[in-house]
mmCIF file of C-alpha atoms in Angstrom:
data_model
loop_
_atom_site.group_PDB
_atom_site.id
_atom_site.type_symbol
_atom_site.label_atom_id
_atom_site.label_comp_id
_atom_site.label_asym_id
_atom_site.label_seq_id
_atom_site.Cartn_x
_atom_site.Cartn_y
_atom_site.Cartn_z
ATOM 1 C CA VAL A 1 -9.153 -13.144 -31.661
ATOM 2 C CA GLU A 2 -6.032 -14.139 -33.583
ATOM 3 C CA LEU A 3 -7.488 -12.793 -36.829
ATOM 4 C CA ILE A 4 -8.401 -9.499 -35.174
ATOM 5 C CA CYS A 5 -4.846 -9.224 -33.817
ATOM 6 C CA GLN A 6 -3.418 -9.891 -37.263
ATOM 7 C CA GLY A 7 -5.756 -7.305 -38.738
ATOM 8 C CA PHE A 8 -4.820 -4.591 -36.261
ATOM 9 C CA SER A 9 -1.110 -5.299 -36.842
ATOM 10 C CA SER A 10 -1.292 -5.704 -40.617
ATOM 11 C CA ASP A 11 0.361 -2.334 -41.250
ATOM 12 C CA MET A 12 2.768 -2.446 -38.282
ATOM 13 C CA LYS A 13 6.447 -3.115 -38.842
ATOM 14 C CA ASP A 14 8.235 -5.262 -36.262
ATOM 15 C CA PRO A 15 5.920 -4.679 -33.235
ATOM 16 C CA THR A 16 7.585 -4.760 -29.822
ATOM 17 C CA ASP A 17 6.441 -6.879 -26.865
ATOM 18 C CA ALA A 18 4.618 -3.823 -25.528
ATOM 19 C CA ASP A 19 2.914 -3.427 -28.923
ATOM 20 C CA LEU A 20 1.850 -7.093 -28.865
ATOM 21 C CA LYS A 21 0.198 -6.680 -25.469
ATOM 22 C CA LEU A 22 -1.551 -3.525 -26.665
ATOM 23 C CA ILE A 23 -2.764 -5.278 -29.813
ATOM 24 C CA TYR A 24 -4.077 -8.265 -27.865
ATOM 25 C CA ASN A 25 -5.902 -6.158 -25.284
ATOM 26 C CA HIS A 26 -7.576 -4.021 -27.946
ATOM 27 C CA SER A 27 -8.486 -7.126 -29.942
ATOM 28 C CA LEU A 28 -10.304 -8.504 -26.888
ATOM 29 C CA TYR A 29 -12.148 -5.212 -26.397
ATOM 30 C CA TYR A 30 -13.123 -5.197 -30.077
ATOM 31 C CA LEU A 31 -14.303 -8.824 -30.021
ATOM 32 C CA PHE A 32 -16.553 -8.254 -27.020
ATOM 33 C CA ARG A 33 -18.005 -5.095 -28.555
ATOM 34 C CA LEU A 34 -19.030 -7.149 -31.597
ATOM 35 C CA MET A 35 -20.516 -9.911 -29.438
ATOM 36 C CA PHE A 36 -22.403 -7.349 -27.346
ATOM 37 C CA ILE A 37 -24.011 -5.902 -30.492
ATOM 38 C CA LEU A 38 -24.866 -9.346 -31.904
ATOM 39 C CA ASN A 39 -26.477 -10.155 -28.543
ATOM 40 C CA CYS A 40 -28.525 -6.938 -28.535
ATOM 41 C CA GLU A 41 -29.659 -7.520 -32.125
ATOM 42 C CA ALA A 42 -30.614 -11.148 -31.422
ATOM 43 C CA LYS A 43 -32.649 -10.136 -28.351
ATOM 44 C CA GLY A 44 -34.534 -7.449 -30.265
ATOM 45 C CA LEU A 45 -33.021 -4.577 -28.283
ATOM 46 C CA LEU A 46 -31.912 -3.383 -31.710
ATOM 47 C CA SER A 47 -34.440 -4.210 -34.421
ATOM 48 C CA VAL A 48 -32.919 -6.103 -37.335
ATOM 49 C CA HIS A 49 -36.092 -6.532 -39.349
ATOM 50 C CA LYS A 50 -35.212 -5.585 -42.906
ATOM 51 C CA GLN A 51 -37.985 -2.980 -42.864
ATOM 52 C CA SER A 52 -36.552 -1.226 -39.810
ATOM 53 C CA ASP A 53 -34.672 2.039 -40.172
ATOM 54 C CA TYR A 54 -31.820 0.596 -38.086
ATOM 55 C CA PHE A 55 -31.252 -2.463 -40.280
ATOM 56 C CA PRO A 56 -28.946 -0.842 -42.916
ATOM 57 C CA HIS A 57 -26.659 0.288 -40.061
ATOM 58 C CA SER A 58 -26.762 -3.039 -38.227
ATOM 59 C CA LEU A 59 -24.027 -5.596 -37.724
ATOM 60 C CA ARG A 60 -26.428 -8.272 -38.941
ATOM 61 C CA ALA A 61 -26.832 -6.467 -42.277
ATOM 62 C CA LEU A 62 -23.057 -6.259 -42.706
ATOM 63 C CA CYS A 63 -22.651 -9.946 -41.807
ATOM 64 C CA GLY A 64 -25.371 -10.891 -44.306
ATOM 65 C CA LYS A 65 -23.588 -8.944 -47.038
ATOM 66 C CA ILE A 66 -20.281 -10.644 -46.213
ATOM 67 C CA LYS A 67 -21.972 -14.075 -46.240
ATOM 68 C CA ALA A 68 -23.369 -13.388 -49.721
ATOM 69 C CA GLU A 69 -19.928 -12.342 -50.961
ATOM 70 C CA HIS A 70 -18.348 -15.439 -49.405
ATOM 71 C CA GLU A 71 -20.854 -17.696 -51.153
ATOM 72 C CA THR A 72 -19.875 -16.200 -54.527
ATOM 73 C CA ASN A 73 -16.153 -16.673 -53.732
ATOM 74 C CA GLN A 74 -15.430 -12.953 -53.687
ATOM 75 C CA VAL A 75 -11.858 -12.074 -52.732
ATOM 76 C CA TRP A 76 -11.676 -9.332 -50.115
ATOM 77 C CA SER A 77 -9.225 -6.474 -50.464
ATOM 78 C CA LYS A 78 -7.107 -4.382 -48.121
ATOM 79 C CA GLN A 79 -9.804 -1.709 -48.040
ATOM 80 C CA PHE A 80 -11.523 -0.841 -44.763
ATOM 81 C CA SER A 81 -15.223 -0.605 -45.659
ATOM 82 C CA SER A 82 -16.351 -3.171 -43.041
ATOM 83 C CA TYR A 83 -14.240 -1.498 -40.353
ATOM 84 C CA HIS A 84 -15.728 1.911 -41.194
ATOM 85 C CA HIS A 85 -19.252 0.445 -41.128
ATOM 86 C CA ILE A 86 -18.626 -0.955 -37.634
ATOM 87 C CA ASN A 87 -17.024 2.269 -36.377
ATOM 88 C CA ASP A 88 -20.066 4.212 -37.602
ATOM 89 C CA LEU A 89 -22.262 1.670 -35.811
ATOM 90 C CA PHE A 90 -20.305 2.153 -32.557
ATOM 91 C CA ASP A 91 -20.818 5.927 -32.840
ATOM 92 C CA LEU A 92 -24.533 5.435 -33.527
ATOM 93 C CA LEU A 93 -24.990 3.176 -30.503
ATOM 94 C CA VAL A 94 -23.113 5.573 -28.226
ATOM 95 C CA SER A 95 -25.021 8.740 -29.121
ATOM 96 C CA GLY A 96 -28.244 7.306 -30.579
ATOM 97 C CA ASP A 97 -30.429 8.698 -33.316
ATOM 98 C CA GLU A 98 -34.090 9.332 -32.502
ATOM 99 C CA LYS A 99 -34.967 9.503 -36.219
ATOM 100 C CA ILE A 100 -34.333 5.777 -36.575
ATOM 101 C CA GLY A 101 -35.451 4.841 -33.054
ATOM 102 C CA ILE A 102 -32.012 4.337 -31.493
ATOM 103 C CA HIS A 103 -31.731 5.922 -28.042
ATOM 104 C CA GLY A 104 -28.036 5.138 -27.531
ATOM 105 C CA PHE A 105 -26.243 3.164 -24.839
ATOM 106 C CA GLY A 106 -23.936 5.967 -23.737
ATOM 107 C CA LYS A 107 -20.148 6.039 -23.812
ATOM 108 C CA GLU A 108 -19.577 3.365 -21.163
ATOM 109 C CA ALA A 109 -20.531 0.449 -23.430
ATOM 110 C CA PHE A 110 -17.674 1.226 -25.821
ATOM 111 C CA ALA A 111 -15.250 3.027 -23.533
ATOM 112 C CA SER A 112 -12.597 0.279 -23.233
ATOM 113 C CA GLY A 113 -9.391 0.857 -25.131
ATOM 114 C CA ASP A 114 -7.598 3.805 -26.661
ATOM 115 C CA ALA A 115 -9.562 5.601 -29.386
ATOM 116 C CA LYS A 116 -6.278 6.584 -31.061
ATOM 117 C CA PHE A 117 -5.271 2.924 -31.379
ATOM 118 C CA TYR A 118 -8.512 2.100 -33.181
ATOM 119 C CA LYS A 119 -8.122 5.116 -35.453
ATOM 120 C CA ASP A 120 -4.477 4.453 -36.330
ATOM 121 C CA ASN A 121 -4.795 0.690 -36.884
ATOM 122 C CA PRO A 122 -7.872 -0.096 -38.993
ATOM 123 C CA ILE A 123 -8.542 -3.743 -39.879
ATOM 124 C CA PRO A 124 -8.651 -4.512 -43.628
ATOM 125 C CA ASN A 125 -11.632 -6.360 -45.097
ATOM 126 C CA ALA A 126 -9.369 -9.333 -45.847
ATOM 127 C CA TYR A 127 -9.140 -9.963 -42.091
ATOM 128 C CA LEU A 128 -12.297 -8.447 -40.626
ATOM 129 C CA ASN A 129 -14.730 -10.116 -43.015
ATOM 130 C CA ASP A 130 -13.362 -13.536 -42.033
ATOM 131 C CA VAL A 131 -13.691 -12.534 -38.374
ATOM 132 C CA LEU A 132 -17.358 -11.669 -38.877
ATOM 133 C CA LEU A 133 -18.025 -14.904 -40.786
ATOM 134 C CA GLU A 134 -16.609 -16.988 -37.940
ATOM 135 C CA LEU A 135 -18.321 -14.895 -35.271
ATOM 136 C CA ALA A 136 -21.802 -14.663 -36.782
ATOM 137 C CA PHE A 137 -22.271 -17.979 -38.571
ATOM 138 C CA ALA A 138 -22.079 -21.729 -38.001
ATOM 139 C CA GLU A 139 -21.956 -24.265 -40.789
ATOM 140 C CA ASP A 140 -24.853 -26.636 -41.339
ATOM 141 C CA LYS A 141 -22.766 -29.602 -42.475
ATOM 142 C CA LYS A 142 -25.770 -31.516 -43.767
ATOM 143 C CA GLU A 143 -27.075 -28.660 -45.930
ATOM 144 C CA LYS A 144 -23.586 -27.186 -46.428
ATOM 145 C CA THR A 145 -24.844 -23.677 -45.710
ATOM 146 C CA LEU A 146 -23.964 -20.969 -43.197
ATOM 147 C CA LEU A 147 -26.614 -20.197 -40.580
ATOM 148 C CA PHE A 148 -26.744 -17.215 -38.227
ATOM 149 C CA ILE A 149 -25.681 -18.145 -34.708
ATOM 150 C CA ASP A 150 -28.418 -17.384 -32.170
ATOM 151 C CA TYR A 151 -26.808 -14.917 -29.767
ATOM 152 C CA LYS A 152 -30.083 -14.539 -27.884
ATOM 153 C CA LYS A 153 -29.006 -17.037 -25.222
ATOM 154 C CA LEU A 154 -25.652 -15.369 -24.618
ATOM 155 C CA ALA A 155 -25.619 -14.177 -20.996
ATOM 156 C CA ALA A 156 -23.326 -11.786 -19.179
ATOM 157 C CA ASP A 157 -21.667 -14.625 -17.275
ATOM 158 C CA HIS A 158 -20.948 -16.394 -20.582
ATOM 159 C CA LEU A 159 -19.005 -13.319 -21.705
ATOM 160 C CA GLY A 160 -17.160 -13.323 -18.394
ATOM 161 C CA SER A 161 -16.203 -16.970 -18.813
ATOM 162 C CA LEU A 162 -14.955 -16.333 -22.341
ATOM 163 C CA PHE A 163 -12.904 -13.369 -21.188
ATOM 164 C CA GLU A 164 -11.336 -15.344 -18.350
ATOM 165 C CA GLY A 165 -10.475 -18.168 -20.751
ATOM 166 C CA LEU A 166 -8.825 -15.788 -23.199
ATOM 167 C CA LEU A 167 -6.551 -14.529 -20.421
ATOM 168 C CA GLU A 168 -4.677 -17.818 -20.794
ATOM 169 C CA PHE A 169 -3.312 -16.626 -24.135
ATOM 170 C CA SER A 170 -0.727 -14.103 -25.210
ATOM 171 C CA LEU A 171 0.198 -12.748 -28.634
ATOM 172 C CA VAL A 172 3.618 -13.742 -29.990
ATOM 173 C CA LYS A 173 5.558 -13.535 -33.244
ATOM 174 C CA ASP A 174 5.762 -16.748 -35.242
ATOM 175 C CA GLY A 175 9.020 -16.424 -37.150
ATOM 176 C CA LYS A 176 8.344 -19.399 -39.433
ATOM 177 C CA ALA A 177 4.903 -18.224 -40.513
ATOM 178 C CA ASN A 178 5.924 -14.563 -40.338
ATOM 179 C CA GLU A 179 2.724 -13.603 -38.552
ATOM 180 C CA LEU A 180 1.308 -13.020 -35.091
ATOM 181 C CA VAL A 181 -0.256 -16.001 -33.343
ATOM 182 C CA LEU A 182 -1.770 -16.814 -29.936
ATOM 183 C CA ARG A 183 0.020 -19.047 -27.475
ATOM 184 C CA THR A 184 -1.193 -20.297 -24.106
ATOM 185 C CA SER A 185 0.199 -18.346 -21.191
ATOM 186 C CA SER A 186 -1.225 -19.756 -17.945
ATOM 187 C CA GLY A 187 1.021 -17.504 -15.866
ATOM 188 C CA GLU A 188 -1.008 -14.478 -16.946
ATOM 189 C CA ARG A 189 -4.094 -15.892 -15.273
ATOM 190 C CA LYS A 190 -2.189 -16.605 -12.099
ATOM 191 C CA ALA A 191 -0.681 -13.116 -12.077
ATOM 192 C CA THR A 192 -4.089 -11.453 -12.404
ATOM 193 C CA GLY A 193 -5.906 -13.922 -10.133
ATOM 194 C CA SER A 194 -8.459 -14.629 -12.862
ATOM 195 C CA TYR A 195 -10.026 -18.070 -12.632
ATOM 196 C CA TYR A 196 -13.296 -19.474 -13.930
ATOM 197 C CA THR A 197 -15.771 -20.608 -11.254
ATOM 198 C CA PRO A 198 -18.267 -23.272 -12.469
ATOM 199 C CA GLN A 199 -21.903 -22.146 -12.308
ATOM 200 C CA HIS A 200 -22.982 -24.879 -9.864
ATOM 201 C CA VAL A 201 -20.286 -23.720 -7.435
ATOM 202 C CA VAL A 202 -21.444 -20.106 -7.776
ATOM 203 C CA ASP A 203 -25.074 -21.113 -7.142
ATOM 204 C CA TYR A 204 -24.118 -23.158 -4.070
ATOM 205 C CA VAL A 205 -21.942 -20.454 -2.477
ATOM 206 C CA VAL A 206 -24.518 -17.735 -3.138
ATOM 207 C CA ALA A 207 -27.375 -19.813 -1.712
ATOM 208 C CA GLU A 208 -25.388 -20.801 1.401
ATOM 209 C CA THR A 209 -24.404 -17.172 1.988
ATOM 210 C CA LEU A 210 -27.712 -15.447 1.342
ATOM 211 C CA ASN A 211 -30.281 -17.936 2.616
ATOM 212 C CA PRO A 212 -29.685 -17.054 6.295
ATOM 213 C CA LEU A 213 -29.794 -13.342 5.443
ATOM 214 C CA VAL A 214 -33.107 -13.356 3.556
ATOM 215 C CA LYS A 215 -35.002 -15.979 5.556
ATOM 216 C CA ASP A 216 -38.235 -14.507 6.983
ATOM 217 C CA LYS A 217 -37.280 -11.031 5.737
ATOM 218 C CA SER A 218 -39.642 -8.634 4.006
ATOM 219 C CA ILE A 219 -39.006 -7.346 0.492
ATOM 220 C CA ASN A 220 -37.914 -3.979 1.859
ATOM 221 C CA GLU A 221 -35.487 -5.626 4.266
ATOM 222 C CA ILE A 222 -34.007 -7.714 1.444
ATOM 223 C CA LEU A 223 -33.586 -4.589 -0.672
ATOM 224 C CA GLU A 224 -31.536 -3.075 2.146
ATOM 225 C CA LEU A 225 -28.941 -5.858 1.876
ATOM 226 C CA LYS A 226 -25.472 -4.836 0.717
ATOM 227 C CA VAL A 227 -23.538 -7.543 -1.122
ATOM 228 C CA VAL A 228 -19.828 -7.125 -1.825
ATOM 229 C CA ASP A 229 -17.519 -9.257 -3.961
ATOM 230 C CA PRO A 230 -14.067 -7.720 -3.359
ATOM 231 C CA ALA A 231 -12.524 -9.768 -6.189
ATOM 232 C CA MET A 232 -15.409 -9.708 -8.635
ATOM 233 C CA GLY A 233 -13.501 -10.648 -11.812
ATOM 234 C CA SER A 234 -16.172 -11.216 -14.454
ATOM 235 C CA GLY A 235 -18.964 -10.797 -11.907
ATOM 236 C CA HIS A 236 -20.119 -14.443 -11.648
ATOM 237 C CA PHE A 237 -20.986 -14.231 -7.954
ATOM 238 C CA LEU A 238 -22.722 -10.847 -8.234
ATOM 239 C CA LEU A 239 -24.795 -12.039 -11.194
ATOM 240 C CA GLY A 240 -25.577 -15.202 -9.234
ATOM 241 C CA THR A 241 -26.717 -13.015 -6.329
ATOM 242 C CA VAL A 242 -29.127 -11.102 -8.581
ATOM 243 C CA ARG A 243 -30.546 -14.354 -9.950
ATOM 244 C CA PHE A 244 -30.949 -15.766 -6.428
ATOM 245 C CA LEU A 245 -32.760 -12.668 -5.140
ATOM 246 C CA GLU A 246 -35.090 -12.594 -8.154
#
């Protein structure tokens, strides 16, 4: 997240506190967009076989290219080719393209954030390529090689937990290093009422709540149930409800 923040702000001069909050929020949105796509590609919702028509447009293809450049010690410039590739990919996944078998997810999947911010503050390759290396690969220390991280097991509640954890941080100016860095800010969590609930607690509360309501009920009666979480946060309890009813 810190690298994304630094990338978005690389051409800004003396950002204000309001700018820092804007940068951090948009960096979170951008990070979770990337993770969402990596998850879809890992699960086969987007085919990343090299023979597929989608592959040249994919995030996996871009990450593979960056890995190859990293392994030959290529120095990345202030150009924006990776950022443009990803923006084109966002557009493709919103609208779809039947010619290459992409039906599109609609605007909602990439609606968070201000489109003008993303247009006015592109991330240079020197930052974004490092972001993608850290996001897509893990080092095999024995073989000393980079291996693709398996995003197949990434669940919606994992993303929620990550998001809640990142709320503990805020973006600040580091005068000594002359760059933007993340610092813990626990008050932000308290102010927004955002706290992580362990999965075993979620499972227990959901089971205790729903068991009396579904006992001896028919499928149709269960489908008539209305479940409300008035402070849903990342949706842990609602996702737990779906899993319980399955």
